Amino acid sequence: MVITGGTDGMGAALARHHLRQGDEVTIVGRNRAKFDALVAALTTEGVPSIAARAHFVGADLSLVADSERVVAQLKDRYERIDALVLAASFIRQKRHVTAEGREASWVLFFVSKYLLVTGLADRLAAAARPVILNTSVPGTKTSAIDFDDLELAATFSFARSNAQQRRANELLGILATRNSTVSYITWGPRRLVKTSFAGEVGPLMRYASTLLAPLVGQEPDEAIQPLIALIADPPGGRTAYRGAKRVPLNEGPDDNHDINRLASLLSDSAATYSRLHVEARREDPDVCDRRGGRAVRDPDIDVAVVGEVRPVDAERPGVGPAEV
């Protein structure tokens, strides 16, 4: 099992559950310390063989080059992936351009997922009942994507960005399920979850997290129960759920055309993203992102089994999107 965003909230709760069940789990995230704390807590509980089953891949998934590197590392490590859980999140209320020159939220919430789903297609196909679980939340307008300005350079707002990412992830299921053995689930919780919001949290989210969540929210361990059931018994094909309730797919007359158009646009630009990031690193090895004119050091990019770190060559070429 691979979980992006697996060191916090529901992602961490899902990782803990499957490690307790004896599964092998790889967590993709930025914070190695949180991964180490999760593993230490399970070790204290007496969960057996953690060192052989818990793995960490360090990456910033708002960077295309990092997303491609994650795909390459996972393909090196695994011949088969049974479940891919796409749960990484970092909220940005304002448009933010990365060192690659790309809009951070669009890359994090859709482009990285596209690269993982398409790049790992053969590893998922090797599983008996593969499942992709995308926590992007179903149910937005079929017209939400601006194909002429995917990164919303001219019209960015948090609401518009959120709707476009969610719609793109619904369409991604069409690509994924062209392999008929794959289950692709677009999922969102039925009600508020008591978890931190990583990133730039606006007044309404801050109100929800500080006042409403303690009163009406559910704990992450409770919120993931439907996910556990869906991973254990995938429904097949492309589906959408809110909590444990299956909801109608949000389908439009041009869905197949739209996902093919998206795939074409991303395939044309992915190589450019990676080349720009490699050039930026050559000029300044500390550059990953720039906030307020300050360079932020790139997180460690590694594959780690507990107690062992295997560094990865920063110049290693990534893998491009593959046909599903």
PDB file of C-alpha atoms in Angstrom:
ATOM      1  CA  MET A   1       0.000   0.000   0.000  1.00  0.00           C
ATOM      2  CA  VAL A   2       1.151   3.539  -0.824  1.00  0.00           C
ATOM      3  CA  ILE A   3      -0.321   6.542   1.007  1.00  0.00           C
ATOM      4  CA  THR A   4       0.484  10.137   0.083  1.00  0.00           C
ATOM      5  CA  GLY A   5      -0.051  12.505   2.986  1.00  0.00           C
ATOM      6  CA  GLY A   6       0.295   9.583   5.370  1.00  0.00           C
ATOM      7  CA  THR A   7       1.916  11.380   8.317  1.00  0.00           C
ATOM      8  CA  ASP A   8      -1.121  13.458   9.378  1.00  0.00           C
ATOM      9  CA  GLY A   9      -4.846  13.154   9.943  1.00  0.00           C
ATOM     10  CA  MET A  10      -6.755  10.460   8.092  1.00  0.00           C
ATOM     11  CA  GLY A  11      -3.700   9.415   6.074  1.00  0.00           C
ATOM     12  CA  ALA A  12      -1.770   8.672   9.255  1.00  0.00           C
ATOM     13  CA  ALA A  13      -4.769   6.909  10.795  1.00  0.00           C
ATOM     14  CA  LEU A  14      -5.046   4.699   7.708  1.00  0.00           C
ATOM     15  CA  ALA A  15      -1.310   3.943   7.786  1.00  0.00           C
ATOM     16  CA  ARG A  16      -1.501   2.967  11.475  1.00  0.00           C
ATOM     17  CA  HIS A  17      -4.464   0.658  10.825  1.00  0.00           C
ATOM     18  CA  HIS A  18      -2.800  -1.227   7.989  1.00  0.00           C
ATOM     19  CA  LEU A  19       0.526  -1.520   9.775  1.00  0.00           C
ATOM     20  CA  ARG A  20      -1.308  -2.990  12.768  1.00  0.00           C
ATOM     21  CA  GLN A  21      -2.941  -5.442  10.346  1.00  0.00           C
ATOM     22  CA  GLY A  22       0.469  -6.614   9.149  1.00  0.00           C
ATOM     23  CA  ASP A  23       0.471  -4.863   5.767  1.00  0.00           C
ATOM     24  CA  GLU A  24       3.469  -3.246   4.099  1.00  0.00           C
ATOM     25  CA  VAL A  25       2.910   0.509   3.889  1.00  0.00           C
ATOM     26  CA  THR A  26       4.895   3.229   2.140  1.00  0.00           C
ATOM     27  CA  ILE A  27       4.161   6.788   3.210  1.00  0.00           C
ATOM     28  CA  VAL A  28       4.960   9.678   0.879  1.00  0.00           C
ATOM     29  CA  GLY A  29       5.368  13.013   2.644  1.00  0.00           C
ATOM     30  CA  ARG A  30       7.570  15.948   3.547  1.00  0.00           C
ATOM     31  CA  ASN A  31       8.018  15.376   7.264  1.00  0.00           C
ATOM     32  CA  ARG A  32      10.324  12.494   8.193  1.00  0.00           C
ATOM     33  CA  ALA A  33      10.029  13.361  11.897  1.00  0.00           C
ATOM     34  CA  LYS A  34       6.277  12.694  11.850  1.00  0.00           C
ATOM     35  CA  PHE A  35       6.867   9.361  10.136  1.00  0.00           C
ATOM     36  CA  ASP A  36       9.446   8.425  12.763  1.00  0.00           C
ATOM     37  CA  ALA A  37       7.000   9.387  15.531  1.00  0.00           C
ATOM     38  CA  LEU A  38       4.245   7.259  13.966  1.00  0.00           C
ATOM     39  CA  VAL A  39       6.571   4.250  13.748  1.00  0.00           C
ATOM     40  CA  ALA A  40       7.858   4.780  17.298  1.00  0.00           C
ATOM     41  CA  ALA A  41       4.308   4.841  18.669  1.00  0.00           C
ATOM     42  CA  LEU A  42       3.424   1.593  16.906  1.00  0.00           C
ATOM     43  CA  THR A  43       6.651   0.008  18.117  1.00  0.00           C
ATOM     44  CA  THR A  44       5.747   0.989  21.688  1.00  0.00           C
ATOM     45  CA  GLU A  45       2.349  -0.639  21.171  1.00  0.00           C
ATOM     46  CA  GLY A  46       4.157  -3.855  20.323  1.00  0.00           C
ATOM     47  CA  VAL A  47       3.168  -3.978  16.645  1.00  0.00           C
ATOM     48  CA  PRO A  48       5.539  -6.582  15.152  1.00  0.00           C
ATOM     49  CA  SER A  49       8.029  -6.275  12.267  1.00  0.00           C
ATOM     50  CA  ILE A  50       7.570  -2.533  11.735  1.00  0.00           C
ATOM     51  CA  ALA A  51      11.133  -2.136  10.460  1.00  0.00           C
ATOM     52  CA  ALA A  52      10.404  -4.504   7.579  1.00  0.00           C
ATOM     53  CA  ARG A  53       6.998  -3.075   6.671  1.00  0.00           C
ATOM     54  CA  ALA A  54       7.040   0.720   7.199  1.00  0.00           C
ATOM     55  CA  HIS A  55       8.739   2.827   4.525  1.00  0.00           C
ATOM     56  CA  PHE A  56       9.064   6.539   3.882  1.00  0.00           C
ATOM     57  CA  VAL A  57       9.573   8.472   0.661  1.00  0.00           C
ATOM     58  CA  GLY A  58      10.389  12.139   1.198  1.00  0.00           C
ATOM     59  CA  ALA A  59       8.921  14.466  -1.416  1.00  0.00           C
ATOM     60  CA  ASP A  60       7.182  17.768  -2.036  1.00  0.00           C
ATOM     61  CA  LEU A  61       4.327  16.772  -4.340  1.00  0.00           C
ATOM     62  CA  SER A  62       3.725  20.365  -5.410  1.00  0.00           C
ATOM     63  CA  LEU A  63       6.850  19.834  -7.551  1.00  0.00           C
ATOM     64  CA  VAL A  64       6.545  17.764 -10.713  1.00  0.00           C
ATOM     65  CA  ALA A  65      10.176  16.635 -10.492  1.00  0.00           C
ATOM     66  CA  ASP A  66       9.589  15.249  -6.995  1.00  0.00           C
ATOM     67  CA  SER A  67       6.390  13.503  -8.088  1.00  0.00           C
ATOM     68  CA  GLU A  68       8.238  11.843 -10.958  1.00  0.00           C
ATOM     69  CA  ARG A  69      11.030  10.807  -8.618  1.00  0.00           C
ATOM     70  CA  VAL A  70       8.501   9.203  -6.270  1.00  0.00           C
ATOM     71  CA  VAL A  71       7.110   7.170  -9.168  1.00  0.00           C
ATOM     72  CA  ALA A  72      10.596   6.010 -10.114  1.00  0.00           C
ATOM     73  CA  GLN A  73      11.457   5.027  -6.527  1.00  0.00           C
ATOM     74  CA  LEU A  74       8.217   3.120  -6.043  1.00  0.00           C
ATOM     75  CA  LYS A  75       8.722   1.251  -9.306  1.00  0.00           C
ATOM     76  CA  ASP A  76      12.243   0.357  -8.202  1.00  0.00           C
ATOM     77  CA  ARG A  77      10.968  -0.987  -4.891  1.00  0.00           C
ATOM     78  CA  TYR A  78       7.756  -2.781  -5.838  1.00  0.00           C
ATOM     79  CA  GLU A  79       6.637  -5.180  -8.546  1.00  0.00           C
ATOM     80  CA  ARG A  80       3.052  -4.890  -7.300  1.00  0.00           C
ATOM     81  CA  ILE A  81       1.008  -2.195  -5.546  1.00  0.00           C
ATOM     82  CA  ASP A  82      -2.356  -3.290  -4.147  1.00  0.00           C
ATOM     83  CA  ALA A  83      -3.673   0.098  -3.027  1.00  0.00           C
ATOM     84  CA  LEU A  84      -2.765   3.695  -3.850  1.00  0.00           C
ATOM     85  CA  VAL A  85      -4.264   6.268  -1.483  1.00  0.00           C
ATOM     86  CA  LEU A  86      -3.995   9.881  -2.669  1.00  0.00           C
ATOM     87  CA  ALA A  87      -4.463  12.010   0.436  1.00  0.00           C
ATOM     88  CA  ALA A  88      -1.703  14.665   0.390  1.00  0.00           C
ATOM     89  CA  SER A  89      -3.001  18.153   1.155  1.00  0.00           C
ATOM     90  CA  PHE A  90      -1.682  21.659   1.714  1.00  0.00           C
ATOM     91  CA  ILE A  91      -4.203  24.498   1.573  1.00  0.00           C
ATOM     92  CA  ARG A  92      -3.312  27.713  -0.206  1.00  0.00           C
ATOM     93  CA  GLN A  93      -5.801  30.567  -0.233  1.00  0.00           C
ATOM     94  CA  LYS A  94      -3.674  32.521  -2.720  1.00  0.00           C
ATOM     95  CA  ARG A  95      -2.029  31.561  -5.979  1.00  0.00           C
ATOM     96  CA  HIS A  96       1.524  30.345  -5.367  1.00  0.00           C
ATOM     97  CA  VAL A  97       4.200  29.725  -8.008  1.00  0.00           C
ATOM     98  CA  THR A  98       6.892  27.131  -7.290  1.00  0.00           C
ATOM     99  CA  ALA A  99      10.537  27.122  -8.366  1.00  0.00           C
ATOM    100  CA  GLU A 100       9.421  25.136 -11.414  1.00  0.00           C
ATOM    101  CA  GLY A 101       7.290  28.125 -12.410  1.00  0.00           C
ATOM    102  CA  ARG A 102       4.031  26.239 -11.850  1.00  0.00           C
ATOM    103  CA  GLU A 103       0.992  26.867  -9.670  1.00  0.00           C
ATOM    104  CA  ALA A 104       1.496  24.856  -6.496  1.00  0.00           C
ATOM    105  CA  SER A 105      -2.078  23.767  -5.750  1.00  0.00           C
ATOM    106  CA  TRP A 106      -2.752  22.541  -9.287  1.00  0.00           C
ATOM    107  CA  VAL A 107       0.396  20.419  -9.218  1.00  0.00           C
ATOM    108  CA  LEU A 108      -0.161  19.075  -5.691  1.00  0.00           C
ATOM    109  CA  PHE A 109      -3.845  18.280  -6.002  1.00  0.00           C
ATOM    110  CA  PHE A 110      -3.963  17.049  -9.592  1.00  0.00           C
ATOM    111  CA  VAL A 111      -0.722  16.835 -11.592  1.00  0.00           C
ATOM    112  CA  SER A 112       1.080  14.763  -8.933  1.00  0.00           C
ATOM    113  CA  LYS A 113      -1.908  12.406  -8.751  1.00  0.00           C
ATOM    114  CA  TYR A 114      -1.997  12.071 -12.518  1.00  0.00           C
ATOM    115  CA  LEU A 115       1.694  11.167 -12.540  1.00  0.00           C
ATOM    116  CA  LEU A 116       1.270   8.607  -9.760  1.00  0.00           C
ATOM    117  CA  VAL A 117      -1.820   6.985 -11.271  1.00  0.00           C
ATOM    118  CA  THR A 118      -0.404   6.749 -14.788  1.00  0.00           C
ATOM    119  CA  GLY A 119       3.201   6.087 -13.789  1.00  0.00           C
ATOM    120  CA  LEU A 120       2.276   3.226 -11.437  1.00  0.00           C
ATOM    121  CA  ALA A 121      -0.344   1.705 -13.739  1.00  0.00           C
ATOM    122  CA  ASP A 122       1.683  -1.442 -14.416  1.00  0.00           C
ATOM    123  CA  ARG A 123       2.369  -2.015 -10.706  1.00  0.00           C
ATOM    124  CA  LEU A 124      -1.333  -1.657  -9.917  1.00  0.00           C
ATOM    125  CA  ALA A 125      -2.239  -3.966 -12.805  1.00  0.00           C
ATOM    126  CA  ALA A 126      -0.084  -6.673 -11.202  1.00  0.00           C
ATOM    127  CA  ALA A 127      -2.386  -6.769  -8.130  1.00  0.00           C
ATOM    128  CA  ALA A 128      -5.382  -9.076  -7.900  1.00  0.00           C
ATOM    129  CA  ARG A 129      -7.875  -6.335  -6.963  1.00  0.00           C
ATOM    130  CA  PRO A 130      -6.081  -2.986  -7.245  1.00  0.00           C
ATOM    131  CA  VAL A 131      -7.712   0.104  -5.804  1.00  0.00           C
ATOM    132  CA  ILE A 132      -6.968   3.813  -6.129  1.00  0.00           C
ATOM    133  CA  LEU A 133      -8.605   5.882  -3.415  1.00  0.00           C
ATOM    134  CA  ASN A 134      -8.535   9.629  -4.073  1.00  0.00           C
ATOM    135  CA  THR A 135      -9.689  11.880  -1.210  1.00  0.00           C
ATOM    136  CA  SER A 136     -10.375  14.817  -3.542  1.00  0.00           C
ATOM    137  CA  VAL A 137     -14.127  14.897  -2.639  1.00  0.00           C
ATOM    138  CA  PRO A 138     -16.643  14.191  -5.429  1.00  0.00           C
ATOM    139  CA  GLY A 139     -19.375  16.451  -6.711  1.00  0.00           C
ATOM    140  CA  THR A 140     -18.440  19.629  -8.544  1.00  0.00           C
ATOM    141  CA  LYS A 141     -19.587  21.187 -11.819  1.00  0.00           C
ATOM    142  CA  THR A 142     -18.651  19.357 -14.997  1.00  0.00           C
ATOM    143  CA  SER A 143     -17.622  22.729 -16.469  1.00  0.00           C
ATOM    144  CA  ALA A 144     -15.169  23.545 -13.662  1.00  0.00           C
ATOM    145  CA  ILE A 145     -11.956  23.131 -15.715  1.00  0.00           C
ATOM    146  CA  ASP A 146     -10.515  26.106 -17.584  1.00  0.00           C
ATOM    147  CA  PHE A 147      -8.561  24.336 -20.320  1.00  0.00           C
ATOM    148  CA  ASP A 148      -7.146  27.622 -21.593  1.00  0.00           C
ATOM    149  CA  ASP A 149      -5.699  28.508 -18.167  1.00  0.00           C
ATOM    150  CA  LEU A 150      -5.219  25.338 -16.131  1.00  0.00           C
ATOM    151  CA  GLU A 151      -3.061  27.140 -13.558  1.00  0.00           C
ATOM    152  CA  LEU A 152      -5.573  30.006 -13.271  1.00  0.00           C
ATOM    153  CA  ALA A 153      -2.994  32.734 -13.855  1.00  0.00           C
ATOM    154  CA  ALA A 154      -5.712  35.242 -14.742  1.00  0.00           C
ATOM    155  CA  THR A 155      -8.685  34.161 -12.613  1.00  0.00           C
ATOM    156  CA  PHE A 156      -7.358  32.407  -9.491  1.00  0.00           C
ATOM    157  CA  SER A 157      -9.548  32.114  -6.421  1.00  0.00           C
ATOM    158  CA  PHE A 158      -9.532  29.423  -3.770  1.00  0.00           C
ATOM    159  CA  ALA A 159     -13.045  28.292  -4.730  1.00  0.00           C
ATOM    160  CA  ARG A 160     -12.246  28.153  -8.456  1.00  0.00           C
ATOM    161  CA  SER A 161      -8.952  26.331  -7.852  1.00  0.00           C
ATOM    162  CA  ASN A 162     -10.637  23.816  -5.550  1.00  0.00           C
ATOM    163  CA  ALA A 163     -13.446  23.100  -8.012  1.00  0.00           C
ATOM    164  CA  GLN A 164     -11.059  22.620 -10.937  1.00  0.00           C
ATOM    165  CA  GLN A 165      -8.826  20.199  -9.034  1.00  0.00           C
ATOM    166  CA  ARG A 166     -11.803  18.171  -7.841  1.00  0.00           C
ATOM    167  CA  ARG A 167     -13.280  17.916 -11.327  1.00  0.00           C
ATOM    168  CA  ALA A 168      -9.937  16.907 -12.842  1.00  0.00           C
ATOM    169  CA  ASN A 169      -9.600  14.137 -10.252  1.00  0.00           C
ATOM    170  CA  GLU A 170     -13.064  12.828 -11.078  1.00  0.00           C
ATOM    171  CA  LEU A 171     -12.021  12.623 -14.724  1.00  0.00           C
ATOM    172  CA  LEU A 172      -8.743  10.910 -13.792  1.00  0.00           C
ATOM    173  CA  GLY A 173     -10.817   7.876 -12.862  1.00  0.00           C
ATOM    174  CA  ILE A 174     -11.696   7.420 -16.542  1.00  0.00           C
ATOM    175  CA  LEU A 175      -8.022   6.922 -17.369  1.00  0.00           C
ATOM    176  CA  ALA A 176      -7.401   4.668 -14.379  1.00  0.00           C
ATOM    177  CA  THR A 177     -10.310   2.343 -15.098  1.00  0.00           C
ATOM    178  CA  ARG A 178      -9.390   1.772 -18.735  1.00  0.00           C
ATOM    179  CA  ASN A 179      -7.669  -1.107 -16.998  1.00  0.00           C
ATOM    180  CA  SER A 180     -10.845  -2.985 -16.057  1.00  0.00           C
ATOM    181  CA  THR A 181      -9.291  -4.589 -12.965  1.00  0.00           C
ATOM    182  CA  VAL A 182      -8.742  -1.214 -11.235  1.00  0.00           C
ATOM    183  CA  SER A 183     -11.206   0.330  -8.797  1.00  0.00           C
ATOM    184  CA  TYR A 184     -10.985   4.128  -8.714  1.00  0.00           C
ATOM    185  CA  ILE A 185     -12.840   5.787  -5.848  1.00  0.00           C
ATOM    186  CA  THR A 186     -13.310   9.537  -5.452  1.00  0.00           C
ATOM    187  CA  TRP A 187     -14.025   9.963  -1.745  1.00  0.00           C
ATOM    188  CA  GLY A 188     -14.862  12.625   0.819  1.00  0.00           C
ATOM    189  CA  PRO A 189     -15.961  12.453   4.460  1.00  0.00           C
ATOM    190  CA  ARG A 190     -19.650  12.771   5.331  1.00  0.00           C
ATOM    191  CA  ARG A 191     -18.925  15.320   8.036  1.00  0.00           C
ATOM    192  CA  LEU A 192     -16.139  17.364   9.558  1.00  0.00           C
ATOM    193  CA  VAL A 193     -13.012  15.529  10.689  1.00  0.00           C
ATOM    194  CA  LYS A 194     -11.031  16.582  13.765  1.00  0.00           C
ATOM    195  CA  THR A 195      -7.715  17.136  12.067  1.00  0.00           C
ATOM    196  CA  SER A 196      -5.339  20.002  11.413  1.00  0.00           C
ATOM    197  CA  PHE A 197      -5.517  21.979   8.163  1.00  0.00           C
ATOM    198  CA  ALA A 198      -2.011  22.198   6.742  1.00  0.00           C
ATOM    199  CA  GLY A 199      -1.253  25.415   4.892  1.00  0.00           C
ATOM    200  CA  GLU A 200      -2.861  28.835   4.602  1.00  0.00           C
ATOM    201  CA  VAL A 201      -6.147  28.462   6.433  1.00  0.00           C
ATOM    202  CA  GLY A 202      -8.794  31.149   5.866  1.00  0.00           C
ATOM    203  CA  PRO A 203     -11.250  32.474   8.483  1.00  0.00           C
ATOM    204  CA  LEU A 204     -14.024  29.988   7.681  1.00  0.00           C
ATOM    205  CA  MET A 205     -11.710  26.968   7.848  1.00  0.00           C
ATOM    206  CA  ARG A 206     -10.140  28.288  11.023  1.00  0.00           C
ATOM    207  CA  TYR A 207     -13.620  28.666  12.548  1.00  0.00           C
ATOM    208  CA  ALA A 208     -14.563  25.150  11.471  1.00  0.00           C
ATOM    209  CA  SER A 209     -11.381  23.588  12.823  1.00  0.00           C
ATOM    210  CA  THR A 210     -11.291  25.427  16.144  1.00  0.00           C
ATOM    211  CA  LEU A 211     -14.976  25.698  17.071  1.00  0.00           C
ATOM    212  CA  LEU A 212     -17.110  23.279  15.066  1.00  0.00           C
ATOM    213  CA  ALA A 213     -14.793  20.269  14.794  1.00  0.00           C
ATOM    214  CA  PRO A 214     -14.511  19.680  18.565  1.00  0.00           C
ATOM    215  CA  LEU A 215     -18.321  19.764  18.813  1.00  0.00           C
ATOM    216  CA  VAL A 216     -19.537  17.859  15.767  1.00  0.00           C
ATOM    217  CA  GLY A 217     -16.404  16.495  14.086  1.00  0.00           C
ATOM    218  CA  GLN A 218     -15.310  12.889  13.967  1.00  0.00           C
ATOM    219  CA  GLU A 219     -11.907  11.573  14.936  1.00  0.00           C
ATOM    220  CA  PRO A 220      -9.637  10.434  12.071  1.00  0.00           C
ATOM    221  CA  ASP A 221      -9.803   6.829  13.310  1.00  0.00           C
ATOM    222  CA  GLU A 222     -13.597   6.976  12.965  1.00  0.00           C
ATOM    223  CA  ALA A 223     -13.535   8.838   9.632  1.00  0.00           C
ATOM    224  CA  ILE A 224     -11.363   6.196   7.948  1.00  0.00           C
ATOM    225  CA  GLN A 225     -13.655   3.255   8.657  1.00  0.00           C
ATOM    226  CA  PRO A 226     -15.351   3.531   5.231  1.00  0.00           C
ATOM    227  CA  LEU A 227     -11.909   3.726   3.592  1.00  0.00           C
ATOM    228  CA  ILE A 228     -10.806   0.538   5.313  1.00  0.00           C
ATOM    229  CA  ALA A 229     -13.913  -1.250   4.017  1.00  0.00           C
ATOM    230  CA  LEU A 230     -13.482   0.076   0.456  1.00  0.00           C
ATOM    231  CA  ILE A 231      -9.825  -0.959   0.313  1.00  0.00           C
ATOM    232  CA  ALA A 232     -10.642  -4.423   1.668  1.00  0.00           C
ATOM    233  CA  ASP A 233     -13.481  -4.933  -0.816  1.00  0.00           C
ATOM    234  CA  PRO A 234     -13.093  -2.571  -3.792  1.00  0.00           C
ATOM    235  CA  PRO A 235     -16.382  -1.889  -5.608  1.00  0.00           C
ATOM    236  CA  GLY A 236     -14.862  -2.105  -9.090  1.00  0.00           C
ATOM    237  CA  GLY A 237     -14.827   0.491 -11.834  1.00  0.00           C
ATOM    238  CA  ARG A 238     -15.154   4.214 -11.180  1.00  0.00           C
ATOM    239  CA  THR A 239     -17.236   5.211  -8.165  1.00  0.00           C
ATOM    240  CA  ALA A 240     -17.812   8.093  -5.759  1.00  0.00           C
ATOM    241  CA  TYR A 241     -18.473   8.022  -2.016  1.00  0.00           C
ATOM    242  CA  ARG A 242     -19.185  10.422   0.828  1.00  0.00           C
ATOM    243  CA  GLY A 243     -18.271   8.501   3.937  1.00  0.00           C
ATOM    244  CA  ALA A 244     -19.738   5.009   3.555  1.00  0.00           C
ATOM    245  CA  LYS A 245     -22.510   6.177   1.207  1.00  0.00           C
ATOM    246  CA  ARG A 246     -22.105   5.704  -2.519  1.00  0.00           C
ATOM    247  CA  VAL A 247     -23.144   8.807  -4.443  1.00  0.00           C
ATOM    248  CA  PRO A 248     -23.808   9.310  -8.164  1.00  0.00           C
ATOM    249  CA  LEU A 249     -20.850  10.005 -10.413  1.00  0.00           C
ATOM    250  CA  ASN A 250     -20.780  13.553 -11.708  1.00  0.00           C
ATOM    251  CA  GLU A 251     -20.769  12.798 -15.428  1.00  0.00           C
ATOM    252  CA  GLY A 252     -20.866  15.140 -18.400  1.00  0.00           C
ATOM    253  CA  PRO A 253     -21.295  14.527 -22.143  1.00  0.00           C
ATOM    254  CA  ASP A 254     -17.661  15.456 -22.895  1.00  0.00           C
ATOM    255  CA  ASP A 255     -15.910  13.545 -20.102  1.00  0.00           C
ATOM    256  CA  ASN A 256     -13.805  11.280 -22.324  1.00  0.00           C
ATOM    257  CA  HIS A 257     -12.801  14.173 -24.542  1.00  0.00           C
ATOM    258  CA  ASP A 258     -11.947  16.274 -21.481  1.00  0.00           C
ATOM    259  CA  ILE A 259      -9.681  13.703 -19.821  1.00  0.00           C
ATOM    260  CA  ASN A 260      -7.912  13.005 -23.128  1.00  0.00           C
ATOM    261  CA  ARG A 261      -7.385  16.752 -23.520  1.00  0.00           C
ATOM    262  CA  LEU A 262      -6.027  17.027 -19.975  1.00  0.00           C
ATOM    263  CA  ALA A 263      -3.700  14.073 -20.508  1.00  0.00           C
ATOM    264  CA  SER A 264      -2.394  15.598 -23.734  1.00  0.00           C
ATOM    265  CA  LEU A 265      -1.726  18.965 -22.078  1.00  0.00           C
ATOM    266  CA  LEU A 266       0.064  17.339 -19.142  1.00  0.00           C
ATOM    267  CA  SER A 267       2.133  15.020 -21.330  1.00  0.00           C
ATOM    268  CA  ASP A 268       3.312  17.998 -23.376  1.00  0.00           C
ATOM    269  CA  SER A 269       4.339  19.978 -20.297  1.00  0.00           C
ATOM    270  CA  ALA A 270       5.717  17.353 -17.875  1.00  0.00           C
ATOM    271  CA  ALA A 271       9.179  17.248 -19.437  1.00  0.00           C
ATOM    272  CA  THR A 272       9.369  21.042 -19.289  1.00  0.00           C
ATOM    273  CA  TYR A 273       8.445  21.036 -15.590  1.00  0.00           C
ATOM    274  CA  SER A 274      11.234  18.603 -14.766  1.00  0.00           C
ATOM    275  CA  ARG A 275      13.852  20.404 -16.869  1.00  0.00           C
ATOM    276  CA  LEU A 276      13.092  23.747 -15.201  1.00  0.00           C
ATOM    277  CA  HIS A 277      13.372  22.221 -11.721  1.00  0.00           C
ATOM    278  CA  VAL A 278      16.709  20.530 -12.449  1.00  0.00           C
ATOM    279  CA  GLU A 279      18.073  23.818 -13.837  1.00  0.00           C
ATOM    280  CA  ALA A 280      16.862  25.679 -10.738  1.00  0.00           C
ATOM    281  CA  ARG A 281      18.617  23.184  -8.456  1.00  0.00           C
ATOM    282  CA  ARG A 282      21.847  23.512 -10.414  1.00  0.00           C
ATOM    283  CA  GLU A 283      21.743  27.290  -9.964  1.00  0.00           C
ATOM    284  CA  ASP A 284      20.787  27.122  -6.272  1.00  0.00           C
ATOM    285  CA  PRO A 285      20.678  23.733  -4.492  1.00  0.00           C
ATOM    286  CA  ASP A 286      18.583  25.218  -1.680  1.00  0.00           C
ATOM    287  CA  VAL A 287      15.778  26.242  -4.017  1.00  0.00           C
ATOM    288  CA  CYS A 288      12.613  24.228  -3.845  1.00  0.00           C
ATOM    289  CA  ASP A 289      10.064  26.976  -3.391  1.00  0.00           C
ATOM    290  CA  ARG A 290      10.167  30.703  -2.832  1.00  0.00           C
ATOM    291  CA  ARG A 291       7.971  32.439  -0.301  1.00  0.00           C
ATOM    292  CA  GLY A 292       8.449  36.147   0.194  1.00  0.00           C
ATOM    293  CA  GLY A 293      11.777  36.075  -1.670  1.00  0.00           C
ATOM    294  CA  ARG A 294      13.313  33.524   0.710  1.00  0.00           C
ATOM    295  CA  ALA A 295      14.697  30.230  -0.541  1.00  0.00           C
ATOM    296  CA  VAL A 296      13.339  27.178   1.256  1.00  0.00           C
ATOM    297  CA  ARG A 297      15.542  24.099   1.427  1.00  0.00           C
ATOM    298  CA  ASP A 298      14.287  21.127  -0.519  1.00  0.00           C
ATOM    299  CA  PRO A 299      13.149  18.284   1.779  1.00  0.00           C
ATOM    300  CA  ASP A 300      15.315  15.152   1.873  1.00  0.00           C
ATOM    301  CA  ILE A 301      14.406  12.913  -0.999  1.00  0.00           C
ATOM    302  CA  ASP A 302      14.943   9.374   0.106  1.00  0.00           C
ATOM    303  CA  VAL A 303      13.492   5.953   0.436  1.00  0.00           C
ATOM    304  CA  ALA A 304      13.756   4.809   4.018  1.00  0.00           C
ATOM    305  CA  VAL A 305      13.133   1.563   5.759  1.00  0.00           C
ATOM    306  CA  VAL A 306      13.170   2.261   9.475  1.00  0.00           C
ATOM    307  CA  GLY A 307      16.807   2.505  10.460  1.00  0.00           C
ATOM    308  CA  GLU A 308      18.042   2.747   6.872  1.00  0.00           C
ATOM    309  CA  VAL A 309      18.118   5.652   4.428  1.00  0.00           C
ATOM    310  CA  ARG A 310      18.903   5.220   0.757  1.00  0.00           C
ATOM    311  CA  PRO A 311      19.737   8.592  -0.850  1.00  0.00           C
ATOM    312  CA  VAL A 312      18.637   9.286  -4.378  1.00  0.00           C
ATOM    313  CA  ASP A 313      20.694  11.140  -6.974  1.00  0.00           C
ATOM    314  CA  ALA A 314      19.070  14.540  -7.521  1.00  0.00           C
ATOM    315  CA  GLU A 315      20.067  14.403 -11.180  1.00  0.00           C
ATOM    316  CA  ARG A 316      18.330  11.100 -11.803  1.00  0.00           C
ATOM    317  CA  PRO A 317      15.785  11.581 -14.584  1.00  0.00           C
ATOM    318  CA  GLY A 318      12.151  11.124 -13.673  1.00  0.00           C
ATOM    319  CA  VAL A 319       9.653   9.035 -15.542  1.00  0.00           C
ATOM    320  CA  GLY A 320       6.991  10.599 -17.666  1.00  0.00           C
ATOM    321  CA  PRO A 321       3.284   9.791 -17.712  1.00  0.00           C
ATOM    322  CA  ALA A 322       2.506   6.328 -19.019  1.00  0.00           C
ATOM    323  CA  GLU A 323      -0.539   5.051 -20.835  1.00  0.00           C
ATOM    324  CA  VAL A 324      -3.052   3.367 -18.561  1.00  0.00           C
TER     325      VAL A 324
END
